[in-house]
Amino acid sequence: MNSMPPILTTADAAPPPPLPFEFPPFVPRAPWWGADLQTVRSVLLRQTFALEDSPEKRLRFRMPDLSGDVLHGILNQPAEPRALPLIVLVHGLTGCAESHYMRASAAILLRRGFTVMRLNLRGAGPSRPFCVEQYHAGRSEDLLAVLTQLPGKLTRSGIVLVGYSLGANQVLKLLGEGAPENVIAAAAISAPIDLAETSRRMMSRRNYIYHRRIVARMKEEVLGMPIPDIFRPIVQGVRNCYEFDDRFVAPRNGWKSADEYHRVNSAVRYMNGIRVPTLVIHALDDPWIPGDAYLNYDWTANPRLTPLLPRRGGHVGFHGADGPDPWHDRCLLEFLKGFAA
């Protein structure tokens, strides 16, 4: 049996050695008990997290694959920039730089003096009008292209990659493949490290409402782009996320099936190869992403990975009882202390 990672629960005071951090335990905030309320709280409350006090700059990154696609990032700098690593935030499925969790993390990091870039993946948000291709869970080459184009003055103190959900899978995959040398650390929040299991969980009866909404948003996102005519009726006709991957994502990107796409791009296949300190956060009650892949992974195989697997928290939720900032962002700040000399 694989050795178990340290798991923070509401009864734990702090993680045991050898973790060199003081991560707080996660206690859900009333009345947001349960995985579903944790998952949807920010959407229900329409939280936006103001960044008006921070100057914004738009960055563009031309992809080197001859598609002509251009990705867009939003750079926010604190009022008094410090010699700290640049934080690059990568959103999840059907998200963008303006997603609530992206803005929440940016606001918190800016308060601590970090410069933050919120990246729009290929075909997402402001990148959509400038792309003919779309992002997917394994398109880590796009992240690599962005990182290599960042201005040196922004990266002189290093880069920390932070991914959420699908974006977190991309981040972990890139790290396992080999990130640029100026990437000094990373964090992954609620990553679907086993894409096949995530697809099955999303299509389960308990996730009917989630699944219906997400499939509709995926179809809307893709149909709003200049995809080849052959794919348009296919996308219009897909009924679930597996069909979306099997009939559109896989053939569009050169795989034979959704099964091959899931197998090749699941981050769990790459995690042993990660060579920079990486914080991995996932709630075991995540309604969308089962925890089995996390519990079955041999964390002793790679000491550069720091797993935090609380029993509760939902999907990119982690709304705790001890303050307004999401628990995963508080853990991220604790983790970053070691890279903020």
mmCIF file of C-alpha atoms in Angstrom:
data_model
loop_
_atom_site.group_PDB
_atom_site.id
_atom_site.type_symbol
_atom_site.label_atom_id
_atom_site.label_comp_id
_atom_site.label_asym_id
_atom_site.label_seq_id
_atom_site.Cartn_x
_atom_site.Cartn_y
_atom_site.Cartn_z
ATOM 1 C CA MET A 1 0.000 0.000 0.000
ATOM 2 C CA ASN A 2 1.264 3.475 -0.828
ATOM 3 C CA SER A 3 2.218 5.619 2.143
ATOM 4 C CA MET A 4 -0.354 8.268 2.999
ATOM 5 C CA PRO A 5 0.344 11.988 2.726
ATOM 6 C CA PRO A 6 -0.203 14.311 5.651
ATOM 7 C CA ILE A 7 -3.901 15.191 5.744
ATOM 8 C CA LEU A 8 -5.154 18.298 7.517
ATOM 9 C CA THR A 9 -8.512 17.905 9.211
ATOM 10 C CA THR A 10 -10.512 20.150 11.487
ATOM 11 C CA ALA A 11 -9.023 18.280 14.433
ATOM 12 C CA ASP A 12 -5.408 18.842 13.415
ATOM 13 C CA ALA A 13 -3.472 21.700 14.948
ATOM 14 C CA ALA A 14 -0.728 21.699 12.312
ATOM 15 C CA PRO A 15 0.800 19.312 9.770
ATOM 16 C CA PRO A 16 3.378 16.909 11.175
ATOM 17 C CA PRO A 17 7.068 17.008 10.251
ATOM 18 C CA PRO A 18 8.849 17.038 7.869
ATOM 19 C CA LEU A 19 6.802 19.844 6.313
ATOM 20 C CA PRO A 20 8.690 23.128 6.915
ATOM 21 C CA PHE A 21 5.485 25.179 6.978
ATOM 22 C CA GLU A 22 2.826 26.184 9.484
ATOM 23 C CA PHE A 23 -0.346 25.544 7.535
ATOM 24 C CA PRO A 24 -3.590 26.340 9.357
ATOM 25 C CA PRO A 25 -6.279 23.648 9.651
ATOM 26 C CA PHE A 26 -9.369 24.043 7.525
ATOM 27 C CA VAL A 27 -12.659 24.698 9.335
ATOM 28 C CA PRO A 28 -15.662 25.536 7.108
ATOM 29 C CA ARG A 29 -17.342 28.897 7.569
ATOM 30 C CA ALA A 30 -20.975 28.909 8.662
ATOM 31 C CA PRO A 31 -23.416 28.465 7.009
ATOM 32 C CA TRP A 32 -21.381 27.101 4.092
ATOM 33 C CA TRP A 33 -21.196 23.527 5.292
ATOM 34 C CA GLY A 34 -20.811 20.673 2.859
ATOM 35 C CA ALA A 35 -19.001 20.244 -0.423
ATOM 36 C CA ASP A 36 -21.646 21.821 -2.630
ATOM 37 C CA LEU A 37 -22.094 25.025 -0.634
ATOM 38 C CA GLN A 38 -18.324 25.408 -0.412
ATOM 39 C CA THR A 39 -18.089 24.984 -4.194
ATOM 40 C CA VAL A 40 -20.786 27.490 -5.170
ATOM 41 C CA ARG A 41 -20.464 30.116 -2.414
ATOM 42 C CA SER A 42 -18.493 32.681 -4.420
ATOM 43 C CA VAL A 43 -20.857 32.330 -7.380
ATOM 44 C CA LEU A 44 -23.956 32.686 -5.207
ATOM 45 C CA LEU A 45 -22.551 35.766 -3.511
ATOM 46 C CA ARG A 46 -21.267 37.151 -6.824
ATOM 47 C CA GLN A 47 -17.897 37.911 -5.290
ATOM 48 C CA THR A 48 -15.575 39.848 -7.591
ATOM 49 C CA PHE A 49 -12.665 40.995 -5.366
ATOM 50 C CA ALA A 50 -11.760 44.545 -6.321
ATOM 51 C CA LEU A 51 -8.341 45.207 -7.842
ATOM 52 C CA GLU A 52 -8.952 48.867 -8.685
ATOM 53 C CA ASP A 53 -6.070 50.094 -6.532
ATOM 54 C CA SER A 54 -3.556 48.115 -8.569
ATOM 55 C CA PRO A 55 -2.437 49.351 -12.012
ATOM 56 C CA GLU A 56 -3.256 46.884 -14.794
ATOM 57 C CA LYS A 57 -1.227 46.144 -17.886
ATOM 58 C CA ARG A 58 -2.287 43.862 -20.747
ATOM 59 C CA LEU A 59 0.338 41.419 -21.995
ATOM 60 C CA ARG A 60 0.158 39.456 -25.225
ATOM 61 C CA PHE A 61 1.853 36.152 -26.020
ATOM 62 C CA ARG A 62 1.981 34.877 -29.591
ATOM 63 C CA MET A 63 1.951 31.097 -29.794
ATOM 64 C CA PRO A 64 4.864 29.599 -31.769
ATOM 65 C CA ASP A 65 2.804 26.884 -33.507
ATOM 66 C CA LEU A 66 1.984 28.900 -36.660
ATOM 67 C CA SER A 67 -1.692 29.130 -35.682
ATOM 68 C CA GLY A 68 -1.419 32.891 -35.229
ATOM 69 C CA ASP A 69 -3.092 32.524 -31.829
ATOM 70 C CA VAL A 70 -2.349 35.171 -29.203
ATOM 71 C CA LEU A 71 -2.895 34.628 -25.491
ATOM 72 C CA HIS A 72 -3.636 37.551 -23.195
ATOM 73 C CA GLY A 73 -2.559 38.144 -19.625
ATOM 74 C CA ILE A 74 -3.448 40.823 -17.101
ATOM 75 C CA LEU A 75 -0.533 42.106 -15.038
ATOM 76 C CA ASN A 76 -1.223 43.695 -11.651
ATOM 77 C CA GLN A 77 1.549 45.312 -9.654
ATOM 78 C CA PRO A 78 1.405 46.447 -6.019
ATOM 79 C CA ALA A 79 1.725 50.101 -5.110
ATOM 80 C CA GLU A 80 5.255 49.439 -3.846
ATOM 81 C CA PRO A 81 6.748 46.526 -5.831
ATOM 82 C CA ARG A 82 9.302 44.398 -3.986
ATOM 83 C CA ALA A 83 11.968 41.953 -5.099
ATOM 84 C CA LEU A 84 9.565 39.006 -4.997
ATOM 85 C CA PRO A 85 8.783 36.249 -7.497
ATOM 86 C CA LEU A 86 6.204 36.919 -10.180
ATOM 87 C CA ILE A 87 3.034 34.916 -9.509
ATOM 88 C CA VAL A 88 1.357 33.528 -12.643
ATOM 89 C CA LEU A 89 -2.252 32.410 -12.084
ATOM 90 C CA VAL A 90 -3.842 29.870 -14.468
ATOM 91 C CA HIS A 91 -7.636 29.444 -14.504
ATOM 92 C CA GLY A 92 -9.822 26.365 -14.819
ATOM 93 C CA LEU A 93 -12.403 25.017 -17.264
ATOM 94 C CA THR A 94 -14.664 27.726 -18.788
ATOM 95 C CA GLY A 95 -12.861 30.296 -16.632
ATOM 96 C CA CYS A 96 -10.667 33.272 -17.437
ATOM 97 C CA ALA A 97 -8.537 35.927 -15.765
ATOM 98 C CA GLU A 98 -11.675 37.488 -14.296
ATOM 99 C CA SER A 99 -12.894 34.335 -12.540
ATOM 100 C CA HIS A 100 -13.639 34.975 -8.875
ATOM 101 C CA TYR A 101 -10.918 32.657 -7.560
ATOM 102 C CA MET A 102 -8.331 34.328 -9.837
ATOM 103 C CA ARG A 103 -9.271 37.790 -8.606
ATOM 104 C CA ALA A 104 -9.391 36.621 -4.985
ATOM 105 C CA SER A 105 -5.845 35.232 -5.115
ATOM 106 C CA ALA A 106 -4.567 38.275 -7.013
ATOM 107 C CA ALA A 107 -6.002 40.675 -4.433
ATOM 108 C CA ILE A 108 -4.491 38.734 -1.528
ATOM 109 C CA LEU A 109 -1.080 38.386 -3.175
ATOM 110 C CA LEU A 110 -0.977 42.053 -4.156
ATOM 111 C CA ARG A 111 -1.565 43.034 -0.537
ATOM 112 C CA ARG A 112 1.594 41.083 0.323
ATOM 113 C CA GLY A 113 3.661 42.884 -2.289
ATOM 114 C CA PHE A 114 3.679 40.283 -5.075
ATOM 115 C CA THR A 115 3.319 41.175 -8.733
ATOM 116 C CA VAL A 116 0.630 38.962 -10.278
ATOM 117 C CA MET A 117 -0.211 37.978 -13.847
ATOM 118 C CA ARG A 118 -3.612 36.379 -14.496
ATOM 119 C CA LEU A 119 -3.344 34.376 -17.699
ATOM 120 C CA ASN A 120 -6.190 33.757 -20.137
ATOM 121 C CA LEU A 121 -5.613 30.376 -21.719
ATOM 122 C CA ARG A 122 -5.947 29.833 -25.464
ATOM 123 C CA GLY A 123 -9.443 30.841 -26.514
ATOM 124 C CA ALA A 124 -10.518 31.970 -23.035
ATOM 125 C CA GLY A 125 -11.750 35.420 -22.050
ATOM 126 C CA PRO A 126 -9.917 38.248 -23.856
ATOM 127 C CA SER A 127 -7.833 35.633 -25.737
ATOM 128 C CA ARG A 128 -10.914 34.278 -27.530
ATOM 129 C CA PRO A 129 -11.105 36.766 -30.433
ATOM 130 C CA PHE A 130 -7.407 36.208 -31.132
ATOM 131 C CA CYS A 131 -7.395 32.395 -31.256
ATOM 132 C CA VAL A 132 -8.560 29.672 -33.604
ATOM 133 C CA GLU A 133 -7.489 26.826 -31.284
ATOM 134 C CA GLN A 134 -8.725 26.060 -27.754
ATOM 135 C CA TYR A 135 -7.093 25.206 -24.450
ATOM 136 C CA HIS A 136 -7.461 21.742 -22.924
ATOM 137 C CA ALA A 137 -6.252 20.006 -19.772
ATOM 138 C CA GLY A 138 -2.938 18.941 -21.285
ATOM 139 C CA ARG A 139 -1.950 21.984 -23.344
ATOM 140 C CA SER A 140 1.104 22.667 -21.215
ATOM 141 C CA GLU A 141 3.102 23.841 -24.233
ATOM 142 C CA ASP A 142 1.069 27.049 -24.162
ATOM 143 C CA LEU A 143 2.175 27.726 -20.592
ATOM 144 C CA LEU A 144 5.770 27.092 -21.624
ATOM 145 C CA ALA A 145 5.436 29.540 -24.533
ATOM 146 C CA VAL A 146 4.028 32.215 -22.206
ATOM 147 C CA LEU A 147 6.742 31.758 -19.593
ATOM 148 C CA THR A 148 9.528 32.050 -22.157
ATOM 149 C CA GLN A 149 8.066 35.330 -23.454
ATOM 150 C CA LEU A 150 7.729 37.098 -20.105
ATOM 151 C CA PRO A 151 9.929 40.217 -19.834
ATOM 152 C CA GLY A 152 13.108 39.663 -17.859
ATOM 153 C CA LYS A 153 12.401 42.585 -15.546
ATOM 154 C CA LEU A 154 9.307 40.738 -14.297
ATOM 155 C CA THR A 155 11.033 37.410 -13.719
ATOM 156 C CA ARG A 156 14.376 38.415 -12.236
ATOM 157 C CA SER A 157 13.260 37.089 -8.816
ATOM 158 C CA GLY A 158 11.769 33.936 -10.338
ATOM 159 C CA ILE A 159 8.279 32.719 -11.240
ATOM 160 C CA VAL A 160 5.728 30.867 -9.136
ATOM 161 C CA LEU A 161 2.992 29.079 -11.098
ATOM 162 C CA VAL A 162 -0.420 28.707 -9.468
ATOM 163 C CA GLY A 163 -3.123 26.693 -11.212
ATOM 164 C CA TYR A 164 -6.777 26.039 -10.425
ATOM 165 C CA SER A 165 -8.714 22.950 -11.502
ATOM 166 C CA LEU A 166 -7.968 22.309 -15.217
ATOM 167 C CA GLY A 167 -5.238 24.964 -15.073
ATOM 168 C CA ALA A 168 -3.694 23.137 -12.129
ATOM 169 C CA ASN A 169 -3.496 19.942 -14.197
ATOM 170 C CA GLN A 170 -1.693 21.942 -16.892
ATOM 171 C CA VAL A 171 0.729 23.366 -14.337
ATOM 172 C CA LEU A 172 1.593 19.970 -12.837
ATOM 173 C CA LYS A 173 2.033 18.437 -16.284
ATOM 174 C CA LEU A 174 4.370 21.227 -17.387
ATOM 175 C CA LEU A 175 6.431 20.904 -14.218
ATOM 176 C CA GLY A 176 6.786 17.164 -14.751
ATOM 177 C CA GLU A 177 7.822 17.688 -18.367
ATOM 178 C CA GLY A 178 10.353 20.348 -17.387
ATOM 179 C CA ALA A 179 9.610 24.005 -16.758
ATOM 180 C CA PRO A 180 12.022 26.891 -17.471
ATOM 181 C CA GLU A 181 14.765 27.356 -14.883
ATOM 182 C CA ASN A 182 13.261 30.588 -13.570
ATOM 183 C CA VAL A 183 10.182 28.722 -12.322
ATOM 184 C CA ILE A 184 11.145 28.288 -8.679
ATOM 185 C CA ALA A 185 7.917 26.953 -7.159
ATOM 186 C CA ALA A 186 4.287 26.153 -7.920
ATOM 187 C CA ALA A 187 0.904 25.394 -6.421
ATOM 188 C CA ALA A 188 -2.038 23.341 -7.708
ATOM 189 C CA ILE A 189 -5.541 23.762 -6.290
ATOM 190 C CA SER A 190 -8.275 21.183 -6.975
ATOM 191 C CA ALA A 191 -6.472 19.641 -9.951
ATOM 192 C CA PRO A 192 -8.176 16.803 -11.899
ATOM 193 C CA ILE A 193 -4.985 14.751 -11.845
ATOM 194 C CA ASP A 194 -6.883 11.705 -13.186
ATOM 195 C CA LEU A 195 -8.964 13.038 -16.088
ATOM 196 C CA ALA A 196 -10.841 9.788 -16.718
ATOM 197 C CA GLU A 197 -11.993 9.496 -13.108
ATOM 198 C CA THR A 198 -12.949 13.171 -13.095
ATOM 199 C CA SER A 199 -15.056 12.688 -16.224
ATOM 200 C CA ARG A 200 -16.860 9.745 -14.663
ATOM 201 C CA ARG A 201 -17.487 11.626 -11.432
ATOM 202 C CA MET A 202 -18.806 14.673 -13.257
ATOM 203 C CA MET A 203 -21.335 12.517 -15.132
ATOM 204 C CA SER A 204 -22.619 10.871 -11.956
ATOM 205 C CA ARG A 205 -26.235 11.403 -10.935
ATOM 206 C CA ARG A 206 -25.302 13.526 -7.915
ATOM 207 C CA ASN A 207 -23.640 16.038 -10.261
ATOM 208 C CA TYR A 208 -26.496 16.324 -12.745
ATOM 209 C CA ILE A 209 -26.981 20.080 -12.292
ATOM 210 C CA TYR A 210 -23.241 20.833 -12.300
ATOM 211 C CA HIS A 211 -22.685 18.657 -15.341
ATOM 212 C CA ARG A 212 -25.508 20.157 -17.348
ATOM 213 C CA ARG A 213 -24.281 23.683 -16.644
ATOM 214 C CA ILE A 214 -20.623 22.921 -17.412
ATOM 215 C CA VAL A 215 -21.374 21.128 -20.693
ATOM 216 C CA ALA A 216 -23.541 24.067 -21.785
ATOM 217 C CA ARG A 217 -20.736 26.503 -20.974
ATOM 218 C CA MET A 218 -18.119 24.399 -22.767
ATOM 219 C CA LYS A 219 -20.298 24.273 -25.879
ATOM 220 C CA GLU A 220 -20.992 28.004 -25.724
ATOM 221 C CA GLU A 221 -17.290 28.739 -25.352
ATOM 222 C CA VAL A 222 -16.273 26.607 -28.338
ATOM 223 C CA LEU A 223 -19.150 27.613 -30.605
ATOM 224 C CA GLY A 224 -18.179 31.245 -30.080
ATOM 225 C CA MET A 225 -14.876 30.560 -31.837
ATOM 226 C CA PRO A 226 -13.984 29.955 -35.510
ATOM 227 C CA ILE A 227 -13.790 26.173 -35.270
ATOM 228 C CA PRO A 228 -13.788 24.101 -38.500
ATOM 229 C CA ASP A 229 -17.287 23.634 -39.894
ATOM 230 C CA ILE A 230 -17.061 19.859 -39.506
ATOM 231 C CA PHE A 231 -16.936 20.216 -35.704
ATOM 232 C CA ARG A 232 -19.800 22.676 -35.277
ATOM 233 C CA PRO A 233 -22.690 20.146 -35.493
ATOM 234 C CA ILE A 234 -20.634 17.691 -33.453
ATOM 235 C CA VAL A 235 -20.211 20.163 -30.596
ATOM 236 C CA GLN A 236 -23.871 21.155 -30.808
ATOM 237 C CA GLY A 237 -24.888 17.525 -30.461
ATOM 238 C CA VAL A 238 -22.678 16.354 -27.570
ATOM 239 C CA ARG A 239 -24.659 15.330 -24.479
ATOM 240 C CA ASN A 240 -21.981 14.985 -21.810
ATOM 241 C CA CYS A 241 -18.391 15.838 -20.980
ATOM 242 C CA TYR A 242 -17.071 12.451 -22.159
ATOM 243 C CA GLU A 243 -18.651 12.956 -25.576
ATOM 244 C CA PHE A 244 -17.221 16.473 -25.681
ATOM 245 C CA ASP A 245 -13.728 15.064 -25.119
ATOM 246 C CA ASP A 246 -14.257 12.051 -27.377
ATOM 247 C CA ARG A 247 -15.896 13.777 -30.338
ATOM 248 C CA PHE A 248 -14.239 17.197 -30.214
ATOM 249 C CA VAL A 249 -11.191 17.628 -27.954
ATOM 250 C CA ALA A 250 -9.493 14.345 -28.896
ATOM 251 C CA PRO A 251 -9.851 14.453 -32.712
ATOM 252 C CA ARG A 252 -9.249 18.213 -32.783
ATOM 253 C CA ASN A 253 -5.877 17.657 -31.103
ATOM 254 C CA GLY A 254 -4.716 14.409 -32.693
ATOM 255 C CA TRP A 255 -5.875 11.723 -30.231
ATOM 256 C CA LYS A 256 -7.975 8.743 -31.185
ATOM 257 C CA SER A 257 -10.447 8.973 -28.328
ATOM 258 C CA ALA A 258 -11.316 10.606 -25.035
ATOM 259 C CA ASP A 259 -9.670 7.646 -23.312
ATOM 260 C CA GLU A 260 -6.344 8.398 -25.016
ATOM 261 C CA TYR A 261 -6.693 12.131 -24.312
ATOM 262 C CA HIS A 262 -7.366 11.437 -20.631
ATOM 263 C CA ARG A 263 -4.547 8.923 -20.310
ATOM 264 C CA VAL A 264 -1.891 11.062 -21.998
ATOM 265 C CA ASN A 265 -2.728 14.306 -20.208
ATOM 266 C CA SER A 266 -3.532 13.340 -16.627
ATOM 267 C CA ALA A 267 -1.095 15.133 -14.344
ATOM 268 C CA VAL A 268 -0.634 12.137 -12.056
ATOM 269 C CA ARG A 269 1.551 10.601 -14.803
ATOM 270 C CA TYR A 270 3.989 13.523 -14.537
ATOM 271 C CA MET A 271 4.120 14.293 -10.837
ATOM 272 C CA ASN A 272 7.144 12.089 -10.097
ATOM 273 C CA GLY A 273 9.148 14.259 -12.492
ATOM 274 C CA ILE A 274 8.460 17.601 -10.783
ATOM 275 C CA ARG A 275 11.711 19.224 -9.682
ATOM 276 C CA VAL A 276 10.582 22.412 -7.931
ATOM 277 C CA PRO A 277 8.780 22.764 -4.580
ATOM 278 C CA THR A 278 5.072 22.373 -5.325
ATOM 279 C CA LEU A 279 2.085 22.771 -3.040
ATOM 280 C CA VAL A 280 -0.789 20.422 -3.929
ATOM 281 C CA ILE A 281 -4.171 21.241 -2.362
ATOM 282 C CA HIS A 282 -7.296 19.137 -2.820
ATOM 283 C CA ALA A 283 -10.414 18.599 -0.704
ATOM 284 C CA LEU A 284 -11.391 14.965 -0.351
ATOM 285 C CA ASP A 285 -15.070 15.935 -0.550
ATOM 286 C CA ASP A 286 -14.613 17.739 -3.890
ATOM 287 C CA PRO A 287 -17.899 16.974 -5.688
ATOM 288 C CA TRP A 288 -16.269 17.028 -9.134
ATOM 289 C CA ILE A 289 -12.864 15.427 -8.632
ATOM 290 C CA PRO A 290 -12.582 12.172 -6.654
ATOM 291 C CA GLY A 291 -9.814 11.942 -4.102
ATOM 292 C CA ASP A 292 -8.715 8.392 -4.963
ATOM 293 C CA ALA A 293 -5.911 9.483 -7.282
ATOM 294 C CA TYR A 294 -4.531 11.678 -4.503
ATOM 295 C CA LEU A 295 -4.827 9.010 -1.817
ATOM 296 C CA ASN A 296 -3.296 6.324 -4.024
ATOM 297 C CA TYR A 297 -0.354 8.430 -5.144
ATOM 298 C CA ASP A 298 2.941 7.605 -3.409
ATOM 299 C CA TRP A 299 3.884 11.032 -2.053
ATOM 300 C CA THR A 300 7.160 9.665 -0.688
ATOM 301 C CA ALA A 301 8.320 9.213 -4.296
ATOM 302 C CA ASN A 302 8.795 12.954 -4.711
ATOM 303 C CA PRO A 303 9.712 15.025 -1.637
ATOM 304 C CA ARG A 304 9.337 18.241 -3.648
ATOM 305 C CA LEU A 305 5.559 17.835 -3.461
ATOM 306 C CA THR A 306 3.727 19.126 -0.391
ATOM 307 C CA PRO A 307 0.194 17.658 -0.254
ATOM 308 C CA LEU A 308 -2.618 19.268 1.729
ATOM 309 C CA LEU A 309 -5.701 17.056 1.562
ATOM 310 C CA PRO A 310 -8.366 18.277 3.988
ATOM 311 C CA ARG A 311 -11.517 16.223 4.328
ATOM 312 C CA ARG A 312 -13.681 19.214 3.430
ATOM 313 C CA GLY A 313 -13.504 22.287 1.210
ATOM 314 C CA GLY A 314 -15.376 21.515 -2.017
ATOM 315 C CA HIS A 315 -14.005 22.417 -5.434
ATOM 316 C CA VAL A 316 -11.808 25.546 -5.314
ATOM 317 C CA GLY A 317 -13.903 26.518 -2.293
ATOM 318 C CA PHE A 318 -12.077 26.405 1.052
ATOM 319 C CA HIS A 319 -14.162 29.151 2.671
ATOM 320 C CA GLY A 320 -12.865 28.969 6.230
ATOM 321 C CA ALA A 321 -14.195 30.107 9.577
ATOM 322 C CA ASP A 322 -11.087 32.075 10.502
ATOM 323 C CA GLY A 323 -11.241 34.957 8.026
ATOM 324 C CA PRO A 324 -12.497 36.259 4.693
ATOM 325 C CA ASP A 325 -9.562 34.995 2.636
ATOM 326 C CA PRO A 326 -9.968 31.491 1.164
ATOM 327 C CA TRP A 327 -8.007 28.887 3.083
ATOM 328 C CA HIS A 328 -6.064 27.769 0.013
ATOM 329 C CA ASP A 329 -4.810 31.342 -0.468
ATOM 330 C CA ARG A 330 -3.692 31.519 3.157
ATOM 331 C CA CYS A 331 -1.798 28.254 2.691
ATOM 332 C CA LEU A 332 -0.280 29.632 -0.508
ATOM 333 C CA LEU A 333 1.018 32.673 1.365
ATOM 334 C CA GLU A 334 2.549 30.426 4.015
ATOM 335 C CA PHE A 335 4.184 28.340 1.295
ATOM 336 C CA LEU A 336 5.551 31.445 -0.427
ATOM 337 C CA LYS A 337 7.389 32.614 2.670
ATOM 338 C CA GLY A 338 10.234 30.328 1.688
ATOM 339 C CA PHE A 339 10.568 32.067 -1.706
ATOM 340 C CA ALA A 340 10.095 35.680 -0.643
ATOM 341 C CA ALA A 341 13.472 36.615 0.768
#
